[in-house]
Short mmCIF file of C-alpha atoms in Angstrom, two decimals:
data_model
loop_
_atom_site.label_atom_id
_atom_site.label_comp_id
_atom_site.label_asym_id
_atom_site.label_seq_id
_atom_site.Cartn_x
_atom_site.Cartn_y
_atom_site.Cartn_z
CA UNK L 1 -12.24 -2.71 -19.51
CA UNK L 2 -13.02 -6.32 -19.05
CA UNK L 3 -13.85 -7.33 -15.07
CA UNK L 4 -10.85 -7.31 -12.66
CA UNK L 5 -10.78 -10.92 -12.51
CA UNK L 6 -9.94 -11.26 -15.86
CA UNK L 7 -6.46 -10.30 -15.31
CA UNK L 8 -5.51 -12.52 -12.59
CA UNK L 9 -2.57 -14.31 -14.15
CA UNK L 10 -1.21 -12.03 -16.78
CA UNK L 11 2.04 -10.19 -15.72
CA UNK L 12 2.39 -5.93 -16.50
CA UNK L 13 5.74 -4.60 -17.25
CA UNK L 14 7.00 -7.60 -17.22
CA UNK L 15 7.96 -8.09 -13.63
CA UNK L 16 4.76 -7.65 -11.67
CA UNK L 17 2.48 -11.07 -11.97
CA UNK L 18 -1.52 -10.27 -10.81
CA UNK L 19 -1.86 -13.26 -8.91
CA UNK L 20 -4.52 -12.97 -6.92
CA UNK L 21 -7.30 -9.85 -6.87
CA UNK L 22 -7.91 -8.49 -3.62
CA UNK L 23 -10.42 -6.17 -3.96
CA UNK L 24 -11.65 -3.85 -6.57
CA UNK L 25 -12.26 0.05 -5.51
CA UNK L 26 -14.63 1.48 -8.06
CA UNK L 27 -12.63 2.27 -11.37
CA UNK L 28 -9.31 0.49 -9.60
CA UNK L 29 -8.56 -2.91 -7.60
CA UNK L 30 -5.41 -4.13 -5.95
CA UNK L 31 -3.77 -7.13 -6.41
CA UNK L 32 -1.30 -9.72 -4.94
CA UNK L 33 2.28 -9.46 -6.86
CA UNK L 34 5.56 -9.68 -5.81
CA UNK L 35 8.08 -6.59 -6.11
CA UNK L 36 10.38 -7.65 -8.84
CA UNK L 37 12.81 -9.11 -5.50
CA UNK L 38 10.26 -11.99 -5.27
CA UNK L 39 8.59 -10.00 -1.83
CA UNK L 40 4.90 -10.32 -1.84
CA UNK L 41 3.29 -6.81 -1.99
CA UNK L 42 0.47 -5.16 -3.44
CA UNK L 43 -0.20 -3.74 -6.63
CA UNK L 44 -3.04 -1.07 -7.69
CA UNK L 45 -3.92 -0.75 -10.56
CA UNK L 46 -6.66 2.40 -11.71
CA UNK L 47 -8.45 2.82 -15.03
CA UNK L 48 -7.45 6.13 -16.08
CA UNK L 49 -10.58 9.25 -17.41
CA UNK L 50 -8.29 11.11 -18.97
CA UNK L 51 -6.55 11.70 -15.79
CA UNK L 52 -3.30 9.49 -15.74
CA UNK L 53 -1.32 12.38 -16.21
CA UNK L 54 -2.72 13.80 -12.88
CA UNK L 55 -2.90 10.49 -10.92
CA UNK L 56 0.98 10.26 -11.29
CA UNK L 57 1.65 13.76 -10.68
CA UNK L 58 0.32 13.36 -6.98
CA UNK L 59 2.02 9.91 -6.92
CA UNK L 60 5.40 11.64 -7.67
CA UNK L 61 4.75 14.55 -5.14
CA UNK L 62 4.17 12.28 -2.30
CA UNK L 63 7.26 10.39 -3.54
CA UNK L 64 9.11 13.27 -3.47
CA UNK L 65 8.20 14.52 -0.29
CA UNK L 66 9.82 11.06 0.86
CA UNK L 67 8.43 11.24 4.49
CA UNK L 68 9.36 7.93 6.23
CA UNK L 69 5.51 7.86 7.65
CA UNK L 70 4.52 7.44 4.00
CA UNK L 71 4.17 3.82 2.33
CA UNK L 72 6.76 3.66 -0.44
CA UNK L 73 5.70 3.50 -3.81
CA UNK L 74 8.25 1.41 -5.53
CA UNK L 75 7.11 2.07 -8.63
CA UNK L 76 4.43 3.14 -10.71
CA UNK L 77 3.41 4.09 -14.08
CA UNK L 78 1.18 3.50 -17.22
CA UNK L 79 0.17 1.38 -19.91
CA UNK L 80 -2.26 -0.45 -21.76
CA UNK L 81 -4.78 -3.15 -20.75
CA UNK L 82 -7.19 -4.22 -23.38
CA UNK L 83 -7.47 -0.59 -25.33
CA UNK L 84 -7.93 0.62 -21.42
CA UNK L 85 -5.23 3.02 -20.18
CA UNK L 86 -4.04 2.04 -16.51
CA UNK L 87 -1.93 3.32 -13.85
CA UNK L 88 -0.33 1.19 -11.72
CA UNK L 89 0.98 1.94 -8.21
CA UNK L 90 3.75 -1.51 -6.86
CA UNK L 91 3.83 -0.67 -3.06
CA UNK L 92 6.38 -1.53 -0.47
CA UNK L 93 5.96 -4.86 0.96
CA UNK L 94 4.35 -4.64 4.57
CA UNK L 95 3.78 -6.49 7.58
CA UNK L 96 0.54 -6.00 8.69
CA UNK L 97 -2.09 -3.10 8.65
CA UNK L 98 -4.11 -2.26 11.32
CA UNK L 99 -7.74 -3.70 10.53
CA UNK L 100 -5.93 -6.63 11.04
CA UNK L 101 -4.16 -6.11 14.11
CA UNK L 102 -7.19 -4.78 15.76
CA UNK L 103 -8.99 -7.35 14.77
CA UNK L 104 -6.98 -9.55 17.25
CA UNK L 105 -5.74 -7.37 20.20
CA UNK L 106 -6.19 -4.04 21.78
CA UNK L 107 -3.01 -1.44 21.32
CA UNK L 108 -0.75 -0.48 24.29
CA UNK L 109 -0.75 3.17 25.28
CA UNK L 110 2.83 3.21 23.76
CA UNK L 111 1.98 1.39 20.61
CA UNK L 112 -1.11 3.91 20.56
CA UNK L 113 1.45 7.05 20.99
CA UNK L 114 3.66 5.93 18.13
CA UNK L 115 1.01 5.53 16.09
CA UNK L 116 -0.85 8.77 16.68
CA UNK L 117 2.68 10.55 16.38
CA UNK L 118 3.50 8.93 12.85
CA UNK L 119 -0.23 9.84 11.58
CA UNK L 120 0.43 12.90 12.67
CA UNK L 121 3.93 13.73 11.04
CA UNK L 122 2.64 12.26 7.68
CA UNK L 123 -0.47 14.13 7.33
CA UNK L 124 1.19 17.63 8.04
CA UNK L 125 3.85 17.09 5.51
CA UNK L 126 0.87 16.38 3.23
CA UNK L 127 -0.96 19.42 4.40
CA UNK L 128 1.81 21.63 4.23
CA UNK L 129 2.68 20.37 0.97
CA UNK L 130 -0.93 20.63 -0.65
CA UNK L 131 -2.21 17.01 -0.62
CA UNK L 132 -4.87 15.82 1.61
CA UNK L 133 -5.23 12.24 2.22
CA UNK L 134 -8.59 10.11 1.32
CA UNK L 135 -9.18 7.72 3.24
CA UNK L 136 -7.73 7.58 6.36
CA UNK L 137 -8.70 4.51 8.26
CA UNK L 138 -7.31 1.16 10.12
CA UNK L 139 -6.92 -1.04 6.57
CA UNK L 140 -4.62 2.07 4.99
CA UNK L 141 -2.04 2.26 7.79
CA UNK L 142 0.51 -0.65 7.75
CA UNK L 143 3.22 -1.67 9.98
CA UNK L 144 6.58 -2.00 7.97
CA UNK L 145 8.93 -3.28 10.42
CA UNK L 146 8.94 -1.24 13.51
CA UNK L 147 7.34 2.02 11.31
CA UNK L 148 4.27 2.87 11.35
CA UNK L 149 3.34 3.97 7.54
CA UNK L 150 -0.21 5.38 5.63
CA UNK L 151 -1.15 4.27 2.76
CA UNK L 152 0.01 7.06 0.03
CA UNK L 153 -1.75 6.36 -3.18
CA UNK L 154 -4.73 7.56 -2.03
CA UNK L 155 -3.68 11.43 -1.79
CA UNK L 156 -5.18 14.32 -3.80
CA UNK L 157 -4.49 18.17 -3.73
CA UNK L 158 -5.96 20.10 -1.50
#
């Protein structure tokens, strides 16, 4: 596995260009793309132990579960980078997440009630379905429109 940087400009699958890395996260990083519409989203990619196998497993269950609280994986998969086996996660283009709005302004009481009502639908499907969620926090819930969505490739079984 070479350094994330290094694969700023190539294009996987052919459709989803790395543009720009955003931030590595240990043995994965995210980058800019666009969605194979031409909508700027993200893209993670993870190094795989061994363990794609079970990494898309979970992706697939939250998929399937399909809960409108969730961020939408558009698609995901596998291949090969460099003799390095990856799985990649394209998410659903969003608006804004919540580090950022927070940054700027202070939530309503209503805007605070939709939110704590969608965090809460989400993470009992997830429960009730055997995944817990890692890292709930302001940068992994996004605004899509007028939903309020977590972050879902960042899920594990419980």
């Amino acid at each position: 596995m070479e350094l994330w940087t290094e694969y700023e400009g190539r294009t996987i699958v052919g459709a989803f260009p790395l543009k720009k890395l955003l931030r590595p996260e240990g043995r994965s990083a995210f980058f800019s793309t666009s969605n194979g519409r031409g909508d700027p989203t993200v893209i993670r990619l993870v190094a795989s132990h061994y363990d794609e196998e079970e990494i898309l497993a979970r992706w697939c269950g939250v998929d399937a579960l399909g809960h409108p609280n969730a961020l939408k994986l558009e698609q995901y998969g596998q291949l090969v980078l460099d003799d390095t086996t990856v799985v990649y996660a394209v998410m659903e283009p969003v608006d804004a997440n919540l580090a950022e709005v927070l940054d700027g302004q202070r939530l309503s009481l209503p805007e605070v009630r939709q939110l704590a009502a969608s965090l809460a639908s989400v993470l009992d499907a997830l429960h009730i379905h055997g995944f817990v969620h890692e890292h709930v926090e302001p940068a992994n819930i996004f605004a899509v429109g007028d939903v309020v969505k977590l972050r879902s490739d960042c899920i594990r079984e419980a």
